[in-house]
XYZ file of N, CA and C in Angstrom:
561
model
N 1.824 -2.115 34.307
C 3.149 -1.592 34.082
C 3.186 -0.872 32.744
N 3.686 -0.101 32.702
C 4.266 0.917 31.628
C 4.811 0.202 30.197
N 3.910 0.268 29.489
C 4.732 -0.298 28.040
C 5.676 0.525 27.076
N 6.857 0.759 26.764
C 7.539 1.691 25.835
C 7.413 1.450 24.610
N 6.903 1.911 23.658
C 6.949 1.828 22.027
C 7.634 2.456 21.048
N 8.493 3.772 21.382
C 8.822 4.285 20.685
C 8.361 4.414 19.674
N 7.219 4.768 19.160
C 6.731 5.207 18.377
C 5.802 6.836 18.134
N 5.368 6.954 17.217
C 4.558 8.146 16.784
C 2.942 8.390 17.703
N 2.607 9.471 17.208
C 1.265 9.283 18.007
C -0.048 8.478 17.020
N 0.548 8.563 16.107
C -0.264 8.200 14.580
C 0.000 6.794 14.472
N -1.097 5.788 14.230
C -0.985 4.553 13.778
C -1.984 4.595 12.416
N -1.345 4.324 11.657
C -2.807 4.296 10.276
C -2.782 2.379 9.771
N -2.051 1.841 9.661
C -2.745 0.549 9.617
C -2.142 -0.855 10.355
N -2.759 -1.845 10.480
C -2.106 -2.663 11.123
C -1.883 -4.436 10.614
N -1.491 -4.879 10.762
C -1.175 -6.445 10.270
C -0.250 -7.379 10.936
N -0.808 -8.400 11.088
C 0.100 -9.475 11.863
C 0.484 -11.091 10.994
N 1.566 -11.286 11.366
C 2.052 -12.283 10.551
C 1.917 -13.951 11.188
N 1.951 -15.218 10.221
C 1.747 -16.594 10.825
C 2.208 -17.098 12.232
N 3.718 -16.025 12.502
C 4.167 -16.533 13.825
C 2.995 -15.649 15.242
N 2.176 -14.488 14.497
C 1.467 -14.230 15.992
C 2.321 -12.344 16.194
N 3.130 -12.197 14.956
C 4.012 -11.060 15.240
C 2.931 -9.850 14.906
N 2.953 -8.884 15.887
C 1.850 -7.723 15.174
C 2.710 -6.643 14.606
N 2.310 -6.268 13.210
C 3.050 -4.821 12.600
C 2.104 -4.105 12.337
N 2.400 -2.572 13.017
C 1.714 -1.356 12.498
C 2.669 -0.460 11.817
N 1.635 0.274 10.853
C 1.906 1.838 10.033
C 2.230 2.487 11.118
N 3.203 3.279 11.250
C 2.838 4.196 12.484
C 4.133 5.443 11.651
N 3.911 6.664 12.293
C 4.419 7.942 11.699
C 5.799 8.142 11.908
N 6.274 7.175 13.053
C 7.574 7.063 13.291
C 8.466 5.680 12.539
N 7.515 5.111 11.364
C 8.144 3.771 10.832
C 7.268 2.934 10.898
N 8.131 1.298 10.902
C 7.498 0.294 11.416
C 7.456 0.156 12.827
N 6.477 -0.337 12.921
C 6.699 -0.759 14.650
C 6.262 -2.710 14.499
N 6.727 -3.484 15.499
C 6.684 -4.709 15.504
C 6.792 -5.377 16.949
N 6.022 -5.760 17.275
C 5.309 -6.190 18.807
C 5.645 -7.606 18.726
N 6.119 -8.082 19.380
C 6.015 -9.550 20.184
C 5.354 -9.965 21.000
N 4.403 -9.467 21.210
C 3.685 -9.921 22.891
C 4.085 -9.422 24.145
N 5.299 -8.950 24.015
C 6.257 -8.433 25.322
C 7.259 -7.241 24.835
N 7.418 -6.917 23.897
C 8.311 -5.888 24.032
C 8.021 -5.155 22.222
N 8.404 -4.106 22.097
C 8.390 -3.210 20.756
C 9.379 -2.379 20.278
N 9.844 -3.333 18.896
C 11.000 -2.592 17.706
C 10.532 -1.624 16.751
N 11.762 -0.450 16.597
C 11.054 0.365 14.913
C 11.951 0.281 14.582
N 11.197 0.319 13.177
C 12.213 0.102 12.131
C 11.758 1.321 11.507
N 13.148 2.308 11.132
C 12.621 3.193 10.203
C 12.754 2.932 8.619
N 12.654 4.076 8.202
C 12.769 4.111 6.584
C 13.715 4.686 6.453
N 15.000 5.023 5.056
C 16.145 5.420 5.061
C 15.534 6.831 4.826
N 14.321 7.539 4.715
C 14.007 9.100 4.489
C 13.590 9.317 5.751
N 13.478 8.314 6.141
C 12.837 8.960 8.244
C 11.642 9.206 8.206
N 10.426 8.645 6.923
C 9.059 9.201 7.054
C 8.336 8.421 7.399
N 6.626 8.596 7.328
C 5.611 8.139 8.025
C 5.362 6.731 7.208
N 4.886 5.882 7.612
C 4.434 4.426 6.712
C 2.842 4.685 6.835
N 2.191 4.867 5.331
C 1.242 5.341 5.788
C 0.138 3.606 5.571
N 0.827 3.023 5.124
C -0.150 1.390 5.134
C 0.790 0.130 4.695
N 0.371 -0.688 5.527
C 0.981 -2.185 5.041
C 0.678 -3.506 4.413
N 1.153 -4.526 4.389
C 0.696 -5.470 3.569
C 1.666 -6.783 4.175
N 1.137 -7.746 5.273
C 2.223 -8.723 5.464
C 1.901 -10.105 4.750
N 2.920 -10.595 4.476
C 2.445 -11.486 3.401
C 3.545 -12.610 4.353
N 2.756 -14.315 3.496
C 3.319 -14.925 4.669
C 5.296 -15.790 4.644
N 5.522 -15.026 3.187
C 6.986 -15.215 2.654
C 8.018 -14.518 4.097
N 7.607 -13.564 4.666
C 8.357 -12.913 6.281
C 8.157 -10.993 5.359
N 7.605 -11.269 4.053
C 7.698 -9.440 3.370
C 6.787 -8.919 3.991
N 6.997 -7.926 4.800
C 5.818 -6.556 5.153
C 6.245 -5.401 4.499
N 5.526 -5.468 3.030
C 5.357 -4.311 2.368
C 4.662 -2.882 2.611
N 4.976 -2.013 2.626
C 4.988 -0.969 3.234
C 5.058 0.233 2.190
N 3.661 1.068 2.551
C 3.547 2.207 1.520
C 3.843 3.759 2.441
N 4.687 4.316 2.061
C 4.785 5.924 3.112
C 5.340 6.784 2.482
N 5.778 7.992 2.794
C 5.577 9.047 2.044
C 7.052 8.614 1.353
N 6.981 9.324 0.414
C 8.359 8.932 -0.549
C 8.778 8.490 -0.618
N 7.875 6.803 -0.678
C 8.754 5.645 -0.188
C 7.902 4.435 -0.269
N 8.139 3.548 -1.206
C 7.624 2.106 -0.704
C 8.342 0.980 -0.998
N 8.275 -0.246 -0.488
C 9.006 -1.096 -0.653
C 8.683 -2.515 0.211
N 9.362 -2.997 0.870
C 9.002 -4.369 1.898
C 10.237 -4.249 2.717
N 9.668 -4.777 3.745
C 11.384 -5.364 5.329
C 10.793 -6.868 5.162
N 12.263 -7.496 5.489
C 12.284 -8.555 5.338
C 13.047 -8.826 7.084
N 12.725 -9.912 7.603
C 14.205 -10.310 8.542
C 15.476 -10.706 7.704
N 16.319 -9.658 8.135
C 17.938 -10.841 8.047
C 18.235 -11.992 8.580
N 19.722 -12.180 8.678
C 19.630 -13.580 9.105
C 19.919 -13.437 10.713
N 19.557 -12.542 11.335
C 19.617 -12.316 12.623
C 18.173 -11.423 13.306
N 17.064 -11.810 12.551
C 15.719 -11.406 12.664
C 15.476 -10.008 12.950
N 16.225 -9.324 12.299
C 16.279 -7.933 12.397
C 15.628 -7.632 11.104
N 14.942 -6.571 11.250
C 14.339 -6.449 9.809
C 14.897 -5.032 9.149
N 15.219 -5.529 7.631
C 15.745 -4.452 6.985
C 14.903 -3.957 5.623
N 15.043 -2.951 5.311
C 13.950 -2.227 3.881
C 14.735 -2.727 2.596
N 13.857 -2.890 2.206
C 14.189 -2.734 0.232
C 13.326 -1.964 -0.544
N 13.731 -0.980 -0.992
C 12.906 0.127 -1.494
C 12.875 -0.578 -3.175
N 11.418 -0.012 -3.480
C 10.993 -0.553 -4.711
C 11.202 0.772 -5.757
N 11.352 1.967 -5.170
C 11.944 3.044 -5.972
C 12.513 3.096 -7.327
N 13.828 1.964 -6.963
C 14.720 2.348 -8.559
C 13.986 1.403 -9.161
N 12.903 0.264 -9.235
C 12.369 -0.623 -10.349
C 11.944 0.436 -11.426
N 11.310 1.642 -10.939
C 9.884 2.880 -11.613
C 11.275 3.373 -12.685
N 10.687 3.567 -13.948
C 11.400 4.682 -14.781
C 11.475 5.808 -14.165
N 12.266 6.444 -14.399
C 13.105 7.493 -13.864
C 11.927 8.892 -13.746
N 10.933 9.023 -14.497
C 9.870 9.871 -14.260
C 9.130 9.674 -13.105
N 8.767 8.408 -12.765
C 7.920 8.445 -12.066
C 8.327 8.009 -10.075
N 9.582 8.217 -10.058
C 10.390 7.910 -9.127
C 10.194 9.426 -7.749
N 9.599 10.442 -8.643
C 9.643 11.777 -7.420
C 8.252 11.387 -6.368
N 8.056 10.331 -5.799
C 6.347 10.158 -5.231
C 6.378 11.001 -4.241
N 4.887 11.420 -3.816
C 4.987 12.040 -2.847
C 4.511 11.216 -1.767
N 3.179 10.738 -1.566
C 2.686 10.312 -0.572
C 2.018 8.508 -1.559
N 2.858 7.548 -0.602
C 2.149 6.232 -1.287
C 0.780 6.389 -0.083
N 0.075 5.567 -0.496
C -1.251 5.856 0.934
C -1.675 4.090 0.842
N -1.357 3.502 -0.268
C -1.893 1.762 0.023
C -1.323 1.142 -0.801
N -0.824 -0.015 -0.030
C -0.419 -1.363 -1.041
C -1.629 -2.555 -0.847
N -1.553 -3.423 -1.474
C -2.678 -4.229 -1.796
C -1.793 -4.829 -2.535
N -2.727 -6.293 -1.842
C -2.200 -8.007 -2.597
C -3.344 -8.063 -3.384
N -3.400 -7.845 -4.823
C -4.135 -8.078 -5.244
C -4.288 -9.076 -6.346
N -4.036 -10.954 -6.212
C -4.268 -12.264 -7.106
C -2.629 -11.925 -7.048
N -2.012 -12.311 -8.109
C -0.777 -12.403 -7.802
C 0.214 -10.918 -7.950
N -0.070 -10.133 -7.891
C 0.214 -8.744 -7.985
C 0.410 -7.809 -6.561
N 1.119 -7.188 -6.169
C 1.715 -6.404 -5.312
C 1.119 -4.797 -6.092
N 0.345 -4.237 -5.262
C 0.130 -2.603 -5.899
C 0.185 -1.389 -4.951
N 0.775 -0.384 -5.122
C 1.320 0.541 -4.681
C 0.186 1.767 -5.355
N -0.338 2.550 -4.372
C -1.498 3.751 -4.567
C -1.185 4.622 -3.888
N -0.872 5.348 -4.973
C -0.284 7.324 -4.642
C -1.707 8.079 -4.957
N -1.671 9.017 -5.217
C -2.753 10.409 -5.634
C -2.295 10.049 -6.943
N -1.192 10.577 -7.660
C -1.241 10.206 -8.615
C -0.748 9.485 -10.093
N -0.380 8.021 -9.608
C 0.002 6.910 -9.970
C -0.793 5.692 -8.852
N -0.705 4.493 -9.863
C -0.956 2.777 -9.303
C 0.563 2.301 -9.703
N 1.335 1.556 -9.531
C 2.132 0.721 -9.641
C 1.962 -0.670 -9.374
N 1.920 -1.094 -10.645
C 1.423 -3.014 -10.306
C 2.818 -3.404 -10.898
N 3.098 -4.453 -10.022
C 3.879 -5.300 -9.619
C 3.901 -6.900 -9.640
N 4.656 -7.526 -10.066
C 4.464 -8.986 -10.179
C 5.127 -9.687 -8.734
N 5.098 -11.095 -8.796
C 5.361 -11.866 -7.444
C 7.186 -11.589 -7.395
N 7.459 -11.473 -8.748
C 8.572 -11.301 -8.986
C 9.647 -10.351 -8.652
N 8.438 -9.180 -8.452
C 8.983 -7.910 -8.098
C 9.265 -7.018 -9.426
N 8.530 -7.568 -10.632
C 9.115 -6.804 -11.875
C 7.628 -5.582 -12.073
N 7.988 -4.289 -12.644
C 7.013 -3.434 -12.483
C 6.004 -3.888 -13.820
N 4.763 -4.433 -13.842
C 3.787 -4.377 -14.910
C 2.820 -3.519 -15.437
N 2.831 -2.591 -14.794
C 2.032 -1.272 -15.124
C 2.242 0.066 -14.456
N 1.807 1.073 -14.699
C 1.699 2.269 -14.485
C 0.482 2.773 -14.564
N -0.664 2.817 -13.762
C -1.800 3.896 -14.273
C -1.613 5.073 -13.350
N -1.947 6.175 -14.284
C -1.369 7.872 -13.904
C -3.267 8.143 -14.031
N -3.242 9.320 -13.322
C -4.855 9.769 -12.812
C -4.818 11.207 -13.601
N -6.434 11.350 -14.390
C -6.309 12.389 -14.994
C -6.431 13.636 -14.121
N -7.116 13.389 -12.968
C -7.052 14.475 -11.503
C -6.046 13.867 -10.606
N -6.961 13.301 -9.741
C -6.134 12.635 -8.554
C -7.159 11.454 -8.393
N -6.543 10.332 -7.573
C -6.932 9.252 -7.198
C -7.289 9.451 -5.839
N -8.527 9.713 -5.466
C -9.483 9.859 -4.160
C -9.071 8.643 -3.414
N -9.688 7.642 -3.836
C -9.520 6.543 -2.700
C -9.489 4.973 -3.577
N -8.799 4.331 -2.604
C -9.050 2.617 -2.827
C -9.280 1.466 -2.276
N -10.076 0.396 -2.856
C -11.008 -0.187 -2.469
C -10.481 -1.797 -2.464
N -10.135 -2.740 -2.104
C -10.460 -4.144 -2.579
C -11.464 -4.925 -1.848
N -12.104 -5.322 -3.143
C -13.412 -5.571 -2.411
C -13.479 -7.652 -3.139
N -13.252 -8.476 -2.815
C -13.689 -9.509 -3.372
C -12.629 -9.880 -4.492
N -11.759 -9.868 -4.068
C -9.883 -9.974 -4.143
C -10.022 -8.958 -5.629
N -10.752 -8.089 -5.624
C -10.452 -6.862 -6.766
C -10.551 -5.583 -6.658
N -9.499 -4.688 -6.875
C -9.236 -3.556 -6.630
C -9.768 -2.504 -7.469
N -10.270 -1.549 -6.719
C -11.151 -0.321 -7.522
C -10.523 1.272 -6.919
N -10.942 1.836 -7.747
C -10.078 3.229 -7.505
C -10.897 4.212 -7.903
N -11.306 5.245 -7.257
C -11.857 6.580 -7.807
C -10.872 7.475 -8.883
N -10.859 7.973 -9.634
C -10.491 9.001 -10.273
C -11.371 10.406 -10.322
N -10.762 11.628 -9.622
C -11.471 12.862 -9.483
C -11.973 13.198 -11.220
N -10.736 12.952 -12.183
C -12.151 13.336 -13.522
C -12.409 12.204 -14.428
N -12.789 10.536 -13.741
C -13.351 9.726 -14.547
C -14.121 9.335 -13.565
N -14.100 8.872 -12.400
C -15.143 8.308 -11.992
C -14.885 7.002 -11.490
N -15.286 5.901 -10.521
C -15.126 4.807 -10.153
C -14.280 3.864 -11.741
N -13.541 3.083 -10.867
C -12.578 2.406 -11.887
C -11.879 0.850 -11.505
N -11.643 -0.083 -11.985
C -10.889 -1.205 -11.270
C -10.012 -1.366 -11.995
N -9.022 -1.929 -11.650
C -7.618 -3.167 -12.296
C -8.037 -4.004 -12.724
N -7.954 -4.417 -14.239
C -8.130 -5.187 -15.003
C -6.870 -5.708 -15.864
N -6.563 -6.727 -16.298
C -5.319 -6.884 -17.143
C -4.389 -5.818 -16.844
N -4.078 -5.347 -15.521
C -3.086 -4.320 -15.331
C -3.660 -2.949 -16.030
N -4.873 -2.921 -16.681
C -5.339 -1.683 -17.147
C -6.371 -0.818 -16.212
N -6.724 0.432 -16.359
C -7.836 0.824 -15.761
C -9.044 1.066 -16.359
N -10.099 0.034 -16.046
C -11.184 -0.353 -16.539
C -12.665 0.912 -15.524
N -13.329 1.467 -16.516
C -14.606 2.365 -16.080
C -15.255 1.627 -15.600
N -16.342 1.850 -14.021
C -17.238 1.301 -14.150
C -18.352 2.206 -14.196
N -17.827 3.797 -13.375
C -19.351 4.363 -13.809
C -18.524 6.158 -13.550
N -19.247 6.484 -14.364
C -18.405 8.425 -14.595
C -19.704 9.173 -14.063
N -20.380 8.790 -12.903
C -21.567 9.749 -12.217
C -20.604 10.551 -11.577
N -21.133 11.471 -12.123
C -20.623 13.308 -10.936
C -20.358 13.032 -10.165
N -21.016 12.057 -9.090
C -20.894 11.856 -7.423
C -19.540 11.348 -7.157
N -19.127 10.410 -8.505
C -18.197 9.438 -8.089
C -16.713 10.159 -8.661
N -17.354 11.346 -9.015
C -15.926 12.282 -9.022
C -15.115 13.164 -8.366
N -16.554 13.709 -7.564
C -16.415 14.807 -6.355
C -16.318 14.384 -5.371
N -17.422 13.178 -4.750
C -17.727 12.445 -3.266
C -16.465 11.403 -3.424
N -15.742 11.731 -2.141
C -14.543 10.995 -1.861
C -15.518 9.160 -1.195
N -15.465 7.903 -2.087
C -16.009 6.849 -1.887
C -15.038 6.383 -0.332
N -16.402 5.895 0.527
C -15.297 5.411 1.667
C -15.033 3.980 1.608
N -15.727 3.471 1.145
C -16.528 2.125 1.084
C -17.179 1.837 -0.170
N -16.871 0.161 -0.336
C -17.907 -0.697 -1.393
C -18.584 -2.159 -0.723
N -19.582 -1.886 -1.022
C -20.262 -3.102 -0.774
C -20.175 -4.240 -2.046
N -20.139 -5.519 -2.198
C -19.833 -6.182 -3.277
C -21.127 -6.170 -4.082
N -22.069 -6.060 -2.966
C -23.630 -5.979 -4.404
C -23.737 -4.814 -5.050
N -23.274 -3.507 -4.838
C -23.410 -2.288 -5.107
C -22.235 -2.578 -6.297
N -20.744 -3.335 -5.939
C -19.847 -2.814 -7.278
C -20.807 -4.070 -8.651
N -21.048 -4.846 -8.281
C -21.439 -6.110 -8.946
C -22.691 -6.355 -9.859
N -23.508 -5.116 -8.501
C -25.169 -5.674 -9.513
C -26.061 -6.673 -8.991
N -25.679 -7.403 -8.541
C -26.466 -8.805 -7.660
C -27.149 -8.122 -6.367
């Protein structure tokens, strides 16, 4: 039989929560599966969710274009957004495309091209790292997060700072798809 989803043709990531609930990224919102039937939830800009993060409090944090934040259920299991927008000083509030959130130790992080936004359990903003090009890609590999920078080179989250690990040419130009933990580590 015919399943309806109302959704996009695009799914970019997926996650399921303790009760068995499945949530995907998808271009038309959230989408949220029960086993038998499928809800969306949009965003108040109407854009794509381009990655998620379900955590087991009921928050599926959610990174998409001009837009990130978490849905929570109400008290009628409907799920509604809270945009993390107005926490950012007022500069850094125009995003264009978020592309990943990541639980990373007790920190919530948000990855644009060009900004990180780290975040406490609290929801209070603890950092800002801005990219001297753009931020290629990101990694958590061994509950620690690493980031390319187009003009520094492979990089991780450290004390909320961005720590070098290596400024080879390759790792400025070659978009990294992947880390292996012996390759970031050395062992």
């Amino acid at each position: 039989f015919p399943v309806t989803i109302n959704g996009g043709i695009q799914n970019f990531s997926f996650g399921q929560n303790q009760l068995g609930l499945l949530y995907v990224a998808n271009n038309f919102g959230l989408l949220e599966y029960d086993g038998s039937s499928w809800n969306r939830y949009g965003l108040p800009n109407s854009t794509k969710i381009k990655d998620l993060y379900v955590e087991n409090t009921g928050k599926i944090f959610v990174a998409a274009q001009a837009e990130f934040g978490y849905f929570h259920p109400n008290d009628f299991g409907r799920l509604e957004f809270v945009s993390w927008l107005p926490k950012l000083p007022e500069k850094y509030r125009n995003v264009e495309e978020v592309w990943k959130v990541f639980k990373n130790q007790d920190r919530i992080v948000f990855c644009s091209l060009k900004n990180i936004f780290v975040f406490d359990n609290q929801e209070n903003l603890l950092a800002v790292l801005s990219s001297e090009g753009e931020f290629l890609s990101f990694h958590l590999s061994n509950d620690q997060l690493y980031f390319q920078d187009s003009q520094k080179g492979l990089m991780k989250l450290q004390q909320n700072k961005a720590k070098l690990i290596s400024a080879q040419e390759r790792l400025k130009n070659d978009q990294v798809t992947g880390l292996l933990e012996s390759i970031v580590t050395g062992k």
